[in-house]
Amino acid sequence: MSVRVVARIRPLLEKELDKDVIVRADRVEEGRPLTVVKIPNPKNEAEEFSFAFNSVYEQATTQEQLFTAEVAPHMKALFQGLDVTIFAYGVTGTGKTHTMRGGLRLADRGVIPRLLSNVFRRGKKLMKDSNGATRVNVALSYYEIYNDKVYDLLEPPEKRTPAGLPLREKDGKTIVVGLSERSCDDLKDFEKLYIEANNNRVTAATKLNAHSSRSHAILRVKVTQTTGDMVKESTASAIDLAGSEDNRRTDNGKERLVESAAINKSLFVLSQCIDAISRGDKRIPYRESKMTRILSLGQNNGITIMILNLAPIRSYHLDTLSSLNVSSRAKRIEVREIENEVVFKQPPRTNSAGGGANIQRQPLRPLNNAHNVHTGVLAAKTAEKAEKPDKPVKAFAVYTDKKPAVSARPAVPIANSSQPRQPSVIKRSSDVPDPLSARPSKLARPTQLRAPQPVTQPVTSSKQIVISAEQIEAMVEKKVAEILASRAAEAASKPEAQPVSKPNSAVQNQITEEVKRRLEALERRIDNEARNDDGGRSEGLRVLLQARQAKESGDDEAALSFYEKALPYFPGQARLLGKIERLRLKLGKAQGDGQQSEKIARTPRKERRRRDNDEDESYQEGTEADIEDDAIEKPARAKTPKKKRAPPKTKAVDQSVFDGGPASPVAQRLLDIVNSRDVALIKGLHGFGAKKAQDLVDHLTLKGDGESGRVESLAQLRMLPGMGGRTVERAYEGLVAAAAGQ
Ligand SMILES: Nc1ncnc2c1ncn2[C@@H]1O[C@H](COP(=O)(O)OP(=O)(O)OP(=O)(O)O)[C@@H](O)[C@H]1O
């Protein structure tokens, strides 16, 4: 299922009563729930932007209403073994802490105390209903991320070390090493702990909020249910993020500015992660901030609810628009709804006969991943009941009121939690392949909770989600080990080949050191590439690495095969083709199917050089040839200012295509690329950089997903911001040249 994103508009504060209200909740149709936030276009007040969410809560919404609609329905799932994450996001002073923590009066209590109250109540009921056969334990940990450092809030501030607590990845989850955990028996226990811990949290008065949170606060509520030797554990995480701040408005002093920079940076990384996930990128920059590592949006299993807090007044206008944009994209993020595994307690170790050091310990046996009955059944039932829309609608919708956008492209209201949700509505059909946004699919869930069973196959996603840095690391490590092993075997099988004066192991060491050094350089290079990757380029480089490794180990057949596999990632790359050709010759293979090789051989050197220069600049910087020749032997090349590339030489272009004339096939191709809104694709256009591509996509996104957001002609494209001068012509000529070179 997708991350559920709901918006909450806070009421006016006393000092704001005379201020101009510009944000309002709306519905797509009379009689439907509130699912739309409307806000004027800052550049044209007559125009209004609309952002659709799963649910929208207006100013008068009480704490209880929000909790009942958004959090309470997931408590059952928590006890069935699913992790639940709720986080508040928004600009400073918009009500995140109010939503999560709330006030001291009963009616003002926020999501966190209500959640705990619900957990204790359910736990007690479960124990009672099972006549004591099931025990439920609740344990808390509470920490903050302040200036990108993690501090335990359950420990007094004197105990903090300057570096804070380290993070580590374990079983696919990020854990804070050395974090304390306190068992909690009832609400009173919790409140005492929570109030004390909050006194340790860094807050300060800023111009925009008298009690501004200067840190992200993460409360983890671990629920452990024990029945006999069966242990089920799940965690509810409630996260109160610090708010982004526009320091032109805050008058922040030096200390506040440092905090603010850390807050803004982590929130920026979060928005980058959201963008990358919603685009289907392979690399998600989670690791660039501790907050995103911990939040692991889209990587964590279970249920995730994002509460976007909004202030309704004009002074927040641009900030509100920016957080509306980010959160709208967050709705595209899919999370896998998988319960945590049930484990069996270890029998106590004894020294009796049959035991002893030689006996292998029985490993903890995961139960079959029994899936969430509640949401699964509910979803299935409601999907049946739900009236079927004519066509699936994207979850994300930004549109303006200028056009009859609502009816033209109805943002199907995604049901409020108080109503059954319709996951099928917001999903793309699985049988329509969408290469631009490969997303992890939801796992099939059985409809019945199964009895404990012996180990079964672990459930895996049907699609590859991301190749993580760890996986790449593991892959490279494995390769290094393989090469070292094959070198060792080679050396052992040919003792006569070793110089007599050198002992075998010394030569081996020398070789392995060399191989290691070279592979490390390659790994570093690939890591760098992966950081900047926006397409299949790092995948291509990974294949090239394998080719290089195969060559290192003398396996020319495998090397050739890997080089050939890499070719689609770098089509027409002369050096790569040259390598393939040389290897083919060396292996005595016919060139019949190597048409490209022939083409290279016949292409005059000058022409080849010219074409190489016109090729995608990104490949020029990261070619395998570079890896071999430069990255290993030389330190990273000093960055010299990029020379402006000369536009590719093409035949005279018919100017009418730019002035509203009929679109040629190339013009249509250009428009298709632009309308794909895929930064990676657009960036590949001649004369486009990452920024220009991103700006264009942002502009189109703001215009909405309807007709007004599509570019229908090159003349129209030329009118868009940043598309002036010869930008469009250059992109067009680049495509003409590419077509001619094919
Ligand atoms: N729904 C609400 N009802 C009443 N008052 C609210 C509501 N939401 C926010 N407020 C008030 O608005 C002010 C700012 O709210 P809060 O401190 O929760 O903002 P925040 O988003 O957590 O800010 P920061 O990021 O700076 O910590 C507080 O005085 C709070 O009591």
Coordinates of C-alpha atoms and ligand atoms in Angstrom, one line a residue, residues 8-13 15-16 58-63 88-103 108 201-204 206 208-215 240-245 263 267 309-310 316, ligand 1:
R8 CA -4.3 19.1 8.7
I9 CA -4.9 22.9 8.6
R10 CA -4.4 24.5 12.0
P11 CA -6.7 27.2 13.3
L12 CA -5.6 30.8 13.5
L13 CA -3.6 31.6 16.6
K15 CA -2.2 36.9 17.2
E16 CA -3.2 35.9 13.7
E58 CA -9.9 21.6 8.4
Q59 CA -9.2 24.1 11.1
A60 CA -11.9 23.0 13.5
T61 CA -10.8 19.3 13.6
T62 CA -10.2 18.2 17.1
Q63 CA -7.4 16.0 18.4
A88 CA 4.2 14.9 11.3
Y89 CA 5.7 17.1 8.6
G90 CA 5.4 20.8 7.9
V91 CA 6.9 24.2 8.2
T92 CA 7.8 25.6 11.7
G93 CA 4.8 26.7 13.7
T94 CA 2.2 24.8 11.7
G95 CA 1.2 22.4 14.6
K96 CA 3.3 19.3 14.3
T97 CA 4.1 19.1 18.0
H98 CA 0.5 20.0 18.8
T99 CA -0.7 17.1 16.6
M100 CA 1.8 14.5 17.9
R101 CA 2.1 15.5 21.6
G102 CA -0.7 18.0 22.1
G103 CA -1.6 19.8 25.3
D108 CA -5.9 18.5 23.8
R201 CA 14.3 17.7 24.1
V202 CA 15.8 20.8 22.6
T203 CA 13.2 23.5 22.0
A204 CA 13.7 27.2 21.8
T206 CA 12.0 31.6 17.6
L208 CA 7.9 32.0 14.3
N209 CA 7.1 29.7 17.2
A210 CA 7.5 30.4 20.9
H211 CA 8.3 26.7 21.5
S212 CA 9.9 25.6 18.4
S213 CA 11.2 22.1 18.3
R214 CA 14.9 22.3 17.3
S215 CA 15.2 18.5 16.8
D240 CA 7.6 14.8 15.4
L241 CA 9.8 16.3 12.8
A242 CA 11.3 19.7 13.3
G243 CA 9.9 22.3 10.9
S244 CA 11.6 23.8 8.0
E245 CA 12.4 27.5 8.4
I263 CA 16.9 20.9 10.2
L267 CA 14.2 18.0 5.5
N309 CA 0.6 20.3 9.0
L310 CA -0.4 23.6 7.4
Y316 CA 3.5 31.0 5.0
Ligands
LIG1 N1 -4.9 22.3 15.8 C1 -4.5 23.2 16.7 N2 -5.3 23.7 17.6 C2 -4.9 24.7 18.4 N3 -3.7 25.2 18.4 C3 -2.8 24.7 17.6 C4 -3.1 23.7 16.7 N4 -2.1 23.4 15.9 C5 -1.1 24.2 16.4 N5 -1.5 25.0 17.4 C6 -0.7 26.0 18.1 O1 0.2 26.6 17.1 C7 1.4 26.9 17.7 C8 2.5 26.2 17.0 O2 2.3 24.8 17.0 P1 3.5 23.8 17.2 O3 4.5 24.2 18.2 O4 2.8 22.4 17.4 O5 4.2 23.9 15.8 P2 5.3 23.0 15.2 O6 4.9 22.7 13.8 O7 5.6 21.8 16.0 O8 6.5 24.0 15.2 P3 8.1 23.7 15.2 O9 8.5 23.0 14.0 O10 8.7 25.1 15.3 O11 8.3 22.9 16.5 C9 1.3 26.4 19.2 O12 1.0 27.4 20.0 C10 0.2 25.4 19.1 O13 -0.5 25.3 20.4

